[in-house]
XYZ file of C-alpha atoms in Angstrom:
781
model
C 2.139 -4.230 -6.734
C -0.636 -4.813 -4.171
C 0.290 -7.054 -1.279
C -2.210 -9.831 -0.436
C -0.515 -10.602 2.884
C -0.755 -7.077 4.280
C -4.205 -5.596 4.137
C -2.927 -1.931 3.735
C -1.331 -2.938 0.363
C -4.777 -4.604 -1.024
C -6.002 -2.494 -3.922
C -9.772 -2.862 -4.143
C -11.136 -2.334 -7.633
C -14.601 -0.852 -7.909
C -15.588 -3.244 -10.681
C -17.183 -6.510 -9.617
C -14.882 -8.170 -12.150
C -11.946 -7.679 -9.812
C -13.517 -8.314 -6.406
C -13.085 -11.547 -4.498
C -16.226 -13.528 -5.222
C -17.175 -14.092 -1.603
C -16.892 -10.358 -0.979
C -19.652 -9.753 -3.487
C -21.799 -12.434 -1.863
C -21.359 -10.934 1.594
C -21.516 -7.310 0.504
C -23.895 -5.155 2.457
C -24.047 -7.149 5.689
C -26.075 -5.086 8.192
C -24.238 -3.139 10.870
C -25.452 -3.745 14.416
C -26.632 -1.091 16.826
C -25.020 -0.558 20.218
C -27.944 -2.033 22.134
C -27.737 -5.166 20.036
C -23.991 -5.279 20.636
C -24.517 -5.483 24.375
C -26.367 -8.781 23.948
C -23.563 -10.450 22.001
C -20.143 -11.736 22.867
C -17.416 -9.676 21.260
C -14.387 -10.985 19.403
C -11.442 -8.847 18.327
C -9.782 -9.888 15.077
C -6.419 -8.301 14.395
C -6.022 -7.703 10.665
C -8.676 -6.951 8.069
C -7.092 -8.185 4.843
C -8.265 -10.754 2.346
C -6.784 -13.525 4.485
C -8.770 -12.509 7.574
C -12.123 -12.128 5.784
C -13.220 -15.770 6.216
C -12.765 -15.692 10.000
C -14.526 -12.314 10.168
C -17.495 -13.702 8.226
C -17.549 -16.887 10.311
C -17.569 -14.918 13.558
C -20.550 -12.921 12.361
C -22.385 -16.081 11.335
C -21.769 -17.396 14.867
C -23.621 -14.372 16.218
C -20.555 -12.609 17.587
C -19.963 -8.912 17.546
C -16.787 -8.411 15.510
C -14.141 -5.784 16.208
C -11.512 -5.558 13.438
C -8.279 -3.585 13.681
C -6.195 -2.646 10.673
C -4.313 0.497 9.781
C -5.951 0.574 6.347
C -9.454 1.896 6.913
C -10.418 0.642 3.442
C -9.274 -2.947 4.042
C -11.811 -5.596 3.025
C -12.442 -6.777 6.583
C -12.907 -3.275 7.964
C -15.976 -2.888 5.796
C -17.518 -6.089 7.165
C -16.705 -5.408 10.825
C -19.307 -4.343 13.363
C -16.670 -2.092 14.899
C -13.718 -1.207 12.637
C -10.776 0.401 14.414
C -7.852 1.942 12.547
C -4.745 0.461 14.159
C -1.673 -1.206 12.697
C -1.381 -4.949 13.284
C 2.286 -4.292 14.157
C 1.467 -1.690 16.823
C 1.338 -3.846 19.950
C 0.883 -1.021 22.456
C -1.716 0.611 20.236
C -3.620 -2.658 19.886
C -3.740 -3.045 23.664
C -4.819 0.561 24.091
C -7.772 0.333 21.687
C -8.719 -3.104 23.053
C -8.927 -1.728 26.589
C -10.979 1.241 25.422
C -13.383 -0.980 23.501
C -13.556 -3.416 26.415
C -14.963 -0.621 28.557
C -17.890 -0.284 26.139
C -18.470 -3.908 25.180
C -16.391 -6.555 26.998
C -14.144 -8.493 24.615
C -14.339 -12.257 25.071
C -11.751 -13.383 22.495
C -8.922 -12.138 20.322
C -7.196 -13.822 17.383
C -5.630 -13.465 13.987
C -5.164 -15.788 11.019
C -2.829 -15.645 8.056
C -0.594 -12.809 9.267
C 2.109 -12.379 11.897
C 0.127 -10.460 14.493
C 0.565 -13.108 17.203
C 2.400 -10.734 19.533
C -0.410 -8.190 19.352
C -2.951 -10.970 19.931
C -1.059 -12.249 22.990
C -0.611 -8.751 24.407
C -4.347 -8.025 24.111
C -5.286 -11.417 25.575
C -2.940 -10.920 28.535
C -4.143 -7.346 29.118
C -7.830 -8.330 29.095
C -7.322 -11.661 30.907
C -8.939 -13.680 28.129
C -7.692 -16.946 26.555
C -4.297 -16.665 24.925
C -0.627 -17.569 25.191
C 2.085 -15.704 27.055
C 3.551 -12.697 25.279
C 7.072 -14.090 25.508
C 5.867 -17.274 23.793
C 4.178 -15.287 21.040
C 7.436 -13.388 20.558
C 9.336 -16.678 20.275
C 6.804 -17.838 17.688
C 7.342 -14.627 15.692
C 11.041 -13.819 15.898
C 12.940 -16.511 13.984
C 16.070 -16.256 16.105
C 14.178 -16.680 19.369
C 12.224 -19.499 17.739
C 15.402 -21.349 16.783
C 16.795 -20.838 20.279
C 13.680 -22.422 21.784
C 13.927 -25.343 19.378
C 17.592 -25.855 20.236
C 16.853 -25.675 23.954
C 14.117 -28.320 23.655
C 15.849 -30.561 21.131
C 13.364 -29.887 18.322
C 14.780 -30.857 14.893
C 15.655 -27.627 13.034
C 18.651 -26.337 11.077
C 21.752 -24.864 12.656
C 21.671 -21.077 12.603
C 23.446 -17.863 13.525
C 22.092 -14.327 14.060
C 23.388 -11.760 11.569
C 23.498 -7.952 11.822
C 26.292 -6.968 9.455
C 27.812 -8.240 6.228
C 30.851 -9.213 8.270
C 28.602 -11.327 10.512
C 27.105 -12.939 7.401
C 30.515 -13.872 5.997
C 31.571 -15.423 9.293
C 28.266 -17.295 9.549
C 28.635 -18.627 6.009
C 32.028 -20.092 6.835
C 30.758 -21.691 10.038
C 27.492 -23.100 8.670
C 28.905 -24.084 5.273
C 27.195 -23.273 1.984
C 24.488 -23.547 0.795
C 22.742 -21.440 3.436
C 19.550 -19.418 3.676
C 19.515 -15.800 4.828
C 16.312 -14.071 5.872
C 14.869 -11.423 8.191
C 14.165 -12.592 11.718
C 11.024 -10.453 11.798
C 9.094 -10.720 8.551
C 6.808 -13.194 6.787
C 5.615 -14.175 3.318
C 9.148 -15.171 2.230
C 10.091 -11.489 2.147
C 13.849 -11.156 2.031
C 14.440 -14.921 2.032
C 17.210 -16.092 -0.290
C 19.394 -19.137 -0.816
C 23.137 -18.451 -0.953
C 25.390 -21.052 -2.577
C 28.763 -19.349 -2.191
C 30.555 -16.354 -0.750
C 30.293 -14.379 -4.011
C 26.485 -14.308 -3.726
C 26.454 -13.241 -0.092
C 26.699 -9.468 -0.458
C 23.649 -9.154 -2.726
C 21.677 -11.635 -0.630
C 22.525 -9.729 2.548
C 21.251 -6.447 1.062
C 18.092 -8.116 -0.205
C 17.334 -9.603 3.185
C 18.295 -6.481 5.126
C 15.900 -4.355 3.070
C 13.014 -6.654 4.042
C 13.675 -6.539 7.784
C 11.822 -3.937 9.891
C 14.523 -4.126 12.583
C 17.539 -5.064 10.469
C 18.003 -8.311 12.402
C 18.735 -11.274 10.124
C 19.211 -14.985 10.592
C 21.387 -17.334 8.548
C 20.697 -21.048 8.657
C 21.621 -24.259 6.931
C 19.745 -24.952 3.716
C 17.385 -27.909 4.111
C 16.898 -29.969 0.975
C 13.778 -32.058 0.402
C 10.005 -31.792 -0.022
C 8.104 -29.391 2.220
C 4.839 -29.740 4.121
C 2.512 -27.098 5.492
C 0.747 -28.208 8.675
C -2.047 -26.542 10.662
C -2.986 -27.360 14.239
C -5.603 -26.374 16.802
C -4.540 -26.397 20.458
C -6.991 -26.576 23.367
C -6.076 -27.348 26.980
C -2.576 -28.195 25.728
C -3.952 -30.961 23.504
C -2.784 -30.614 19.898
C -5.103 -31.501 17.010
C -3.416 -31.694 13.593
C -5.844 -30.098 11.142
C -4.359 -30.399 7.703
C -1.134 -31.483 6.036
C -0.443 -30.160 2.545
C 2.392 -30.469 0.038
C 3.957 -27.059 -0.612
C 5.279 -26.236 -4.079
C 8.315 -23.947 -3.801
C 9.879 -22.478 -6.956
C 11.851 -19.529 -8.399
C 15.254 -20.111 -6.756
C 17.246 -18.535 -5.205
C 13.989 -17.175 -3.744
C 11.385 -19.327 -2.021
C 8.106 -18.655 -3.795
C 5.152 -20.844 -2.891
C 3.427 -21.348 -6.219
C 0.768 -23.610 -4.733
C -0.094 -26.433 -2.408
C -1.964 -29.740 -2.569
C -4.363 -30.873 0.135
C -4.031 -33.645 1.297
C -0.332 -34.441 1.072
C 0.695 -37.288 -1.226
C 3.664 -38.291 0.929
C 3.617 -41.644 2.720
C 1.497 -41.703 5.870
C 4.530 -42.596 7.997
C 6.367 -39.520 6.706
C 3.362 -37.314 7.425
C 3.023 -38.728 10.932
C 6.716 -38.113 11.624
C 6.349 -34.516 10.408
C 3.280 -34.044 12.600
C 5.210 -35.271 15.642
C 8.006 -32.778 14.982
C 5.349 -30.092 14.584
C 3.925 -31.012 18.008
C 7.419 -30.844 19.549
C 7.794 -27.334 18.151
C 4.401 -26.243 19.468
C 5.269 -27.429 22.961
C 8.724 -25.824 22.834
C 7.157 -22.477 21.953
C 4.605 -22.707 24.754
C 1.547 -22.617 22.499
C -0.959 -24.110 24.937
C -4.111 -22.681 23.391
C -5.081 -21.321 20.000
C -3.595 -22.379 16.684
C -0.278 -23.077 14.998
C 1.032 -23.401 11.478
C 4.307 -25.008 10.549
C 6.475 -25.386 7.468
C 8.207 -28.763 7.805
C 11.025 -29.918 5.535
C 11.469 -33.632 4.929
C 15.256 -33.937 4.857
C 17.536 -36.963 4.583
C 17.887 -36.727 8.367
C 14.126 -36.674 8.906
C 11.540 -33.895 9.372
C 12.872 -30.489 10.453
C 10.978 -27.311 11.217
C 11.491 -24.459 8.816
C 9.154 -22.048 10.622
C 6.309 -22.262 13.109
C 3.806 -19.537 13.987
C 1.121 -19.200 16.667
C -1.769 -18.864 14.222
C -3.483 -20.681 11.414
C -1.839 -20.617 8.009
C -2.231 -18.036 5.300
C -1.826 -19.056 1.690
C -5.528 -19.981 1.486
C -4.980 -23.335 3.232
C -6.825 -23.074 6.539
C -9.727 -21.051 5.156
C -10.162 -22.676 1.751
C -8.371 -25.863 0.717
C -8.675 -27.708 4.042
C -12.427 -27.067 4.428
C -12.966 -27.957 0.746
C -10.966 -31.161 1.184
C -12.397 -32.331 4.517
C -15.588 -30.427 5.260
C -14.070 -29.171 8.535
C -14.617 -25.490 9.363
C -11.312 -24.439 10.911
C -12.401 -20.817 11.233
C -15.238 -21.850 13.545
C -12.910 -24.104 15.525
C -10.268 -21.438 16.081
C -12.951 -18.963 17.188
C -14.332 -21.479 19.681
C -10.875 -22.029 21.155
C -10.265 -18.274 21.353
C -13.496 -18.032 23.358
C -12.135 -20.668 25.739
C -14.472 -23.355 24.420
C -13.600 -26.859 23.293
C -13.556 -26.968 19.486
C -16.335 -28.818 17.738
C -15.861 -31.898 15.588
C -12.488 -31.766 13.821
C -12.826 -35.134 12.118
C -12.993 -34.951 8.286
C -16.428 -35.681 6.854
C -15.304 -35.965 3.246
C -12.178 -36.761 1.243
C -11.619 -34.434 -1.683
C -8.456 -33.030 -3.247
C -8.219 -29.253 -2.951
C -5.370 -27.185 -4.321
C -4.227 -23.587 -4.542
C -2.172 -22.322 -7.439
C -0.527 -18.922 -7.734
C -1.179 -16.762 -10.768
C 2.196 -15.484 -11.968
C 2.284 -13.378 -15.110
C 5.197 -12.069 -17.109
C 6.570 -8.776 -15.723
C 5.105 -5.508 -16.963
C 2.052 -3.307 -16.571
C -1.346 -5.005 -16.583
C -3.260 -3.668 -19.565
C -6.293 -5.931 -19.569
C -7.648 -8.989 -17.731
C -10.138 -11.172 -19.575
C -11.916 -14.474 -19.064
C -12.615 -14.192 -15.325
C -16.308 -15.014 -15.470
C -15.761 -17.858 -17.945
C -12.956 -19.294 -15.799
C -15.192 -19.323 -12.726
C -17.655 -21.562 -14.596
C -15.094 -24.343 -15.066
C -16.058 -27.427 -13.002
C -13.875 -27.664 -9.921
C -12.841 -23.990 -9.845
C -14.086 -22.610 -6.530
C -12.445 -19.209 -6.218
C -10.218 -16.859 -8.186
C -8.548 -14.032 -6.300
C -6.851 -11.264 -8.255
C -4.233 -9.119 -6.552
C -3.758 -6.885 -9.585
C -5.913 -4.845 -11.907
C -5.300 -2.873 -15.115
C -2.557 -0.335 -14.563
C -0.761 -2.241 -11.812
C 2.911 -3.081 -12.189
C 3.842 -6.760 -11.940
C 7.393 -7.937 -11.274
C 9.060 -11.327 -11.215
C 8.134 -12.530 -7.717
C 10.838 -12.535 -5.079
C 8.426 -13.127 -2.188
C 4.986 -14.599 -1.637
C 3.338 -11.180 -1.703
C 4.273 -10.429 -5.311
C 1.908 -12.775 -7.136
C -0.839 -11.662 -9.496
C -3.487 -13.848 -7.895
C -4.623 -17.264 -6.729
C -6.831 -20.069 -8.025
C -8.630 -22.435 -5.636
C -9.863 -25.730 -7.083
C -11.335 -29.009 -5.817
C -11.829 -32.463 -7.345
C -11.867 -36.197 -6.768
C -8.178 -36.634 -7.616
C -5.063 -34.537 -7.942
C -4.919 -35.060 -11.713
C -8.542 -33.971 -12.120
C -8.039 -30.866 -9.969
C -4.804 -29.837 -11.699
C -6.564 -30.233 -15.065
C -9.256 -27.788 -13.918
C -6.583 -25.252 -12.984
C -4.784 -25.743 -16.316
C -8.036 -25.066 -18.161
C -8.595 -21.994 -15.983
C -5.166 -20.622 -16.876
C -5.932 -20.934 -20.591
C -9.139 -18.911 -20.252
C -7.999 -16.320 -17.692
C -5.595 -14.070 -19.608
C -3.495 -11.090 -18.620
C -2.543 -8.699 -21.401
C 0.683 -7.052 -20.295
C 2.534 -3.942 -21.372
C 6.289 -4.276 -21.187
C 8.309 -1.316 -19.968
C 9.255 -0.325 -23.506
C 5.567 -0.214 -24.465
C 4.459 2.399 -21.925
C 3.048 5.475 -23.621
C 0.656 8.281 -22.777
C -1.945 6.416 -24.813
C -1.666 3.281 -22.678
C -1.699 5.402 -19.508
C -4.868 7.148 -20.678
C -6.551 3.867 -21.628
C -5.856 2.333 -18.246
C -6.876 5.460 -16.318
C -10.096 5.820 -18.272
C -11.111 2.258 -17.428
C -10.474 2.830 -13.717
C -12.086 6.256 -13.482
C -15.251 4.984 -15.184
C -17.150 8.232 -15.746
C -15.711 10.264 -12.879
C -13.108 11.564 -15.349
C -13.170 11.156 -19.122
C -9.342 11.393 -19.242
C -9.479 13.946 -22.030
C -6.205 14.336 -23.928
C -6.791 18.071 -23.715
C -7.519 18.467 -19.996
C -9.029 21.957 -20.087
C -12.242 21.576 -18.082
C -14.588 21.879 -21.045
C -15.956 18.331 -20.947
C -15.552 17.383 -17.286
C -18.343 14.981 -16.248
C -18.014 15.925 -12.570
C -17.436 19.052 -10.533
C -16.690 19.078 -6.807
C -16.657 16.366 -5.503
C -15.080 14.946 -8.620
C -12.212 15.894 -10.887
C -13.700 19.056 -12.365
C -14.126 22.641 -11.246
C -16.686 24.256 -8.965
C -19.942 25.611 -10.348
C -19.799 26.218 -14.084
C -16.123 25.226 -14.159
C -15.148 28.699 -15.367
C -12.285 29.078 -12.877
C -10.805 25.763 -14.059
C -11.068 26.832 -17.681
C -9.689 30.287 -16.881
C -6.383 28.713 -15.842
C -6.018 27.313 -19.355
C -7.064 30.580 -20.988
C -4.673 32.638 -18.862
C -1.827 30.456 -20.122
C -2.988 30.912 -23.718
C -2.678 34.695 -23.316
C 1.090 34.309 -23.515
C 2.821 33.298 -26.727
C 6.440 32.313 -27.362
C 9.067 34.448 -29.082
C 11.512 31.954 -30.562
C 15.256 32.626 -30.682
C 17.003 30.404 -33.179
C 20.523 31.730 -33.739
C 22.469 30.074 -30.924
C 24.399 26.913 -30.080
C 22.030 25.391 -27.508
C 21.468 21.719 -28.365
C 21.277 20.017 -24.973
C 19.580 22.363 -22.511
C 19.847 21.666 -18.786
C 16.346 21.515 -17.284
C 17.537 20.968 -13.719
C 16.708 23.368 -10.925
C 16.774 23.271 -7.134
C 14.190 23.513 -4.422
C 15.000 23.669 -0.719
C 18.527 22.568 -1.475
C 17.448 19.505 -3.438
C 18.326 19.236 -7.094
C 15.313 18.649 -9.326
C 15.600 17.186 -12.811
C 13.016 19.725 -13.974
C 11.191 22.603 -12.261
C 7.949 20.647 -11.903
C 6.467 19.015 -8.805
C 3.236 17.154 -8.126
C 0.438 19.258 -6.673
C -1.352 18.006 -3.543
C -4.451 15.954 -4.364
C -6.495 13.876 -1.961
C -9.864 12.156 -1.748
C -9.401 9.220 -4.081
C -12.805 7.869 -3.089
C -14.659 11.194 -2.860
C -13.116 12.773 -5.959
C -11.909 9.805 -8.017
C -14.689 7.327 -7.317
C -12.306 4.855 -5.706
C -10.243 4.463 -8.876
C -7.213 3.982 -6.635
C -6.618 3.489 -2.917
C -5.593 6.665 -1.050
C -2.327 5.232 0.241
C -1.511 3.621 -3.101
C -2.102 6.989 -4.783
C 0.275 8.832 -2.462
C 2.885 6.118 -2.837
C 2.580 6.174 -6.625
C 2.927 9.942 -6.874
C 5.805 10.299 -4.413
C 7.664 7.312 -5.831
C 7.018 8.325 -9.440
C 8.222 11.860 -8.792
C 11.379 10.680 -7.047
C 12.188 8.303 -9.909
C 11.799 11.228 -12.299
C 14.081 13.344 -10.116
C 11.549 15.643 -8.506
C 9.209 16.002 -5.516
C 5.561 15.708 -4.600
C 3.234 17.650 -2.369
C 0.520 15.604 -0.642
C -2.965 16.642 0.426
C -4.782 16.774 3.737
C -8.379 15.915 2.863
C -11.685 16.564 4.542
C -11.714 13.429 6.697
C -10.056 14.273 10.034
C -7.605 11.349 9.889
C -6.846 11.492 6.149
C -3.638 13.456 6.663
C -2.033 10.391 8.256
C -2.155 8.515 4.964
C -0.082 11.121 3.158
C 2.375 11.211 6.039
C 2.700 7.437 5.982
C 3.727 7.611 2.333
C 6.157 10.443 3.077
C 7.681 8.391 5.886
C 8.116 5.400 3.592
C 10.109 7.586 1.195
C 12.404 9.123 3.821
C 10.561 12.425 4.165
C 10.730 13.276 0.460
C 7.347 14.960 0.312
C 5.526 18.061 1.518
C 2.087 17.955 3.169
C -0.358 20.806 2.618
C -3.044 21.167 5.282
C -6.533 22.676 5.249
C -7.101 25.951 7.168
C -9.037 24.333 10.010
C -10.644 26.885 12.308
C -8.738 25.759 15.385
C -5.018 26.353 14.940
C -4.294 23.529 17.371
C -5.690 21.061 14.805
C -3.223 22.363 12.238
C -0.307 22.409 14.673
C -1.062 18.772 15.535
C -0.657 17.956 11.847
C 2.520 20.031 11.604
C 4.063 18.105 14.506
C 3.087 14.847 12.815
C 4.815 16.077 9.649
C 7.953 16.829 11.643
C 7.878 13.320 13.096
C 7.477 11.877 9.591
C 10.612 13.731 8.486
C 8.817 15.990 5.991
C 10.942 18.523 4.148
C 8.414 21.323 4.693
C 4.751 21.918 5.506
C 2.113 24.213 4.157
C -1.515 25.242 4.097
C -3.949 25.883 1.274
C -5.475 29.046 2.660
C -8.044 29.219 -0.128
C -9.929 26.164 1.195
C -11.877 28.333 3.633
C -15.248 27.428 2.073
C -14.256 24.149 0.459
C -17.252 22.000 -0.452
C -15.878 18.642 0.690
C -14.930 20.118 4.066
C -18.552 21.173 4.545
C -19.710 17.691 3.508
C -17.604 16.198 6.318
C -18.708 18.869 8.844
C -15.135 20.114 9.180
C -14.812 23.702 10.361
C -12.454 25.873 8.292
C -11.939 29.604 7.946
C -9.590 32.403 6.925
C -6.463 33.037 8.951
C -5.490 36.399 10.446
C -1.970 37.761 10.468
C -1.433 36.619 14.070
C -2.873 33.162 13.405
C -0.489 32.665 10.491
C 2.423 33.823 12.632
C 1.427 31.287 15.288
C 1.380 28.455 12.768
C 4.671 29.378 11.138
C 6.443 29.922 14.459
C 5.223 26.519 15.702
C 7.751 24.718 13.503
C 11.276 24.973 12.191
C 10.157 23.452 8.901
C 9.837 25.793 5.927
C 6.190 26.888 5.618
C 4.433 27.328 2.278
C 1.145 29.169 1.711
C -0.925 27.819 -1.174
C -3.748 29.794 -2.756
C -2.144 33.232 -3.116
C -3.882 35.184 -5.899
C -3.053 38.852 -5.228
C -0.160 41.123 -4.291
C -1.570 41.975 -0.860
C -1.648 38.353 0.280
C 1.793 37.746 -1.223
C 3.258 40.628 0.787
C 1.539 39.361 3.929
C 3.067 35.939 3.313
C 6.490 37.594 3.356
C 5.688 39.487 6.549
C 4.488 36.422 8.477
C 7.661 34.557 7.577
C 6.489 32.092 4.925
C 9.240 30.273 3.040
C 7.249 30.301 -0.150
C 3.875 30.738 -1.817
C 1.943 28.842 -4.438
C 0.029 31.073 -6.812
C -3.126 29.043 -7.262
C -6.901 29.207 -7.618
C -7.085 25.608 -6.328
C -7.593 24.193 -9.784
C -10.815 26.164 -10.077
C -12.364 24.151 -7.246
C -13.163 26.760 -4.559
C -15.023 29.598 -6.324
C -16.483 30.217 -9.748
C -15.377 33.199 -11.883
C -11.883 33.473 -10.425
C -8.844 34.777 -12.243
C -6.429 32.214 -13.639
C -3.130 31.814 -11.842
C -1.159 33.148 -14.840
C -3.387 36.246 -14.840
C -1.802 37.361 -11.544
C 1.675 35.810 -11.558
C 3.483 38.754 -13.166
C 2.335 41.370 -10.636
C 3.030 39.086 -7.670
C 6.552 38.346 -8.945
C 7.291 42.052 -9.391
C 6.327 42.716 -5.773
C 7.869 39.814 -3.813
C 10.509 38.295 -6.097
C 13.675 37.399 -4.159
C 11.801 37.689 -0.831
C 10.348 34.188 -0.928
C 10.020 31.221 -3.275
C 7.225 31.582 -5.816
C 5.551 28.436 -7.153
C 2.457 28.242 -9.341
C -0.153 25.703 -10.402
C -3.274 25.678 -12.528
C -3.671 24.324 -16.068
C -0.042 23.434 -16.829
C 0.028 20.568 -19.291
C 3.019 20.840 -21.639
C 6.645 21.900 -21.600
C 5.830 25.210 -23.242
C 3.412 26.002 -20.385
C 6.217 25.516 -17.877
C 8.468 27.771 -19.953
C 5.864 30.574 -19.763
C 5.602 30.413 -15.959
C 9.388 30.423 -15.537
C 9.684 33.346 -17.930
C 7.322 35.352 -15.728
C 9.415 34.602 -12.650
C 8.024 31.442 -11.038
C 10.634 29.135 -9.525
C 8.723 25.976 -10.368
C 5.342 24.663 -11.475
C 3.004 22.254 -9.687
C 0.846 19.902 -11.736
C -2.237 18.129 -10.399
C -4.778 16.438 -12.659
C -2.388 15.057 -15.316
C -0.205 13.485 -12.625
C -3.306 12.066 -10.932
C -4.350 10.507 -14.250
C -0.878 9.015 -14.695
C -0.918 7.606 -11.150
C -4.353 6.054 -11.570
C -3.438 4.743 -15.006
C -0.127 3.081 -14.260
C 0.949 3.949 -10.754
C 4.459 5.206 -10.085
C 5.616 4.061 -13.542
C 2.940 6.228 -15.146
C 3.918 9.270 -13.085
C 7.589 8.856 -13.958
C 6.810 8.385 -17.638
C 4.614 11.503 -17.758
C 7.221 13.668 -16.015
C 9.988 12.408 -18.294
C 7.838 13.274 -21.319
C 7.274 16.715 -19.835
C 11.017 17.127 -19.418
C 11.521 16.334 -23.108
C 8.832 18.887 -24.008
C 10.581 21.514 -21.901
C 13.929 20.718 -23.535
C 12.425 21.311 -26.988
C 10.908 24.622 -25.881
C 14.251 25.699 -24.404
C 16.090 24.850 -27.625
C 13.596 26.879 -29.649
C 14.106 29.869 -27.337
C 17.880 29.565 -26.969
C 17.840 28.818 -23.233
C 20.782 26.640 -22.171
C 19.587 26.394 -18.563
C 16.622 27.313 -16.388
C 18.313 30.533 -15.272
C 18.516 31.627 -18.922
C 14.717 31.672 -19.254
C 13.689 35.325 -19.237
C 10.606 37.440 -19.862
C 11.660 38.443 -23.369
C 10.906 34.980 -24.754
C 7.163 35.417 -24.216
C 4.666 38.058 -25.200
C 1.184 38.720 -23.872
C -1.390 38.723 -26.671
C -4.678 40.307 -25.570
């Protein structure tokens, strides 16, 4: 499910129905030229997600040149930046490096973030460029929960007792010392990821695993559970003077997790209680050394008085600082925090109005989103200011266990809390989510969802044979007339099945192995890339790779990933491979300079990839020409250089004749993929099944032989195996499943394919994959 707190996990739908409303209003803001840039002050904003968009837009309205860094080049804020730079918000050294480089071109006057834990990167950049900011060690204390608690203890700031935890043994000891109930959570994550209440020792093991999985470093903290209402407080700090800028009541539900299902601005607690909480907040700010910038705190009102849950050196996320506080008071906190980052005294922070503004989470029942209706009508309800959707048709929704697993958010304003809540209740009745439960997933629902997302880039034909493709290349179809695409289907149709029915095979074993890994069936996902260029933005590139790799692994098989025409596109596939422990194989384009390919191979090694490869048939690929990327054929010596540059098994994709297959053996390739690139490189090519038999006869047992091109059903796989292929790669149908329903769709499709193959094996008397032989098929000319 898309993650609203981390911009790389935002899935941006191409339909206006699923865009944030302000994004549509600000769409198309002009990009500035370099000469204009030189006349403006420059601000660097770390993070380009939905939560950073308001400060990005405000900075531009203030006449600043805006540099945005995010490792998702398609993040909302990257599109609205004057200078977008691809860099992870977590990469502190990288952030400093790109900041210094940009500072040489256009001096950076300020750096900040809002709504995400990038305070350490912000401090590092500020210190490196000698611009306003806090010390790095203070930013670290405001980020790492253990160091934060140690600061609070040192300065006598009210907060719960705690203990650091690395192992389950540590957790058990800590539970006995602190006494249950306790809370366990990562020391280095946000958004309530991995946070769980533990009431007794029996619950500790599961809670420990849950928390450990959410920690980037594995470092956990266990602390006393604080009972009582909770406040969210924002503050602006300038010249060590602290201005409290908003106190809201947080609504926390779904125990044993801590899910914020909304907040009310202003707080309804007694003024004395709010003032006491604000004083504790100020104590925490001073203890952490936040002398300039912003701070957000979660303050629990316990029987012993206010205590700090967490405190960060930034303004809040959760739509408070950018939405509910300005709607409630008329104060523009984004402008104020920018002014402070520039080293200027903030403007008027006194409220100019007194409205009630609230945020409420949209939480649906678990399942796959089939349809969302009523959005436009809901936005017309008096008091409803914004509706943000984190999901779209085809996305999987789970019961939330953190604050990044909600379906969306509603922002409303009114004269009273009752009036505002009534507006939200009316909104919920109109805005409906039609869900598909796991048991309801079918190829029909996958196709329906995919068709809606593809628009007219792909018709999602049930018979995907290239006859009715609306697009060529770029697109989902074949090159030219599409004849090479269609030939793949026709070459499969040349072979018919000879059934064998007198046997005792009732439960055939479809498993096979590849590179020492057991596969549940001899089918893998073919490499596909260019989700914007070829799929019209139906799915984000990273989300696509994640869906395919994850879906394949859940089905018991593997995925290849593509390279793409954009020079940096290969990193996206490798990121997904890294996230799934190297269980994926990148295939790279035959770039003219071997050093460009070797650079990618080394990156694949670092990502832990199982193997690497190259699609040698992409020597005149249309999208490469569109991106001005130089490609060309590879000589014998050039192939040897590439293969000898790595210890990883090397696979050559695009082999369509015996001569090239023999050469692949001679240069030391681990395997080949018999492929005409899905009919996307040249018109009037042979189909892959037209040439498989002769290639197998020549190089069988000398390398691994894979094949792709037009495989749709279990019987198609049976034909390829009968002719000697080790496994089949499938592209378009898996892409449709991934677009339609993500990883769940991919897994469902592959499991259906496995059932199809089992039926074909029963009808041909094959108890296992090794029993499939050439005598079960016949070529009909």
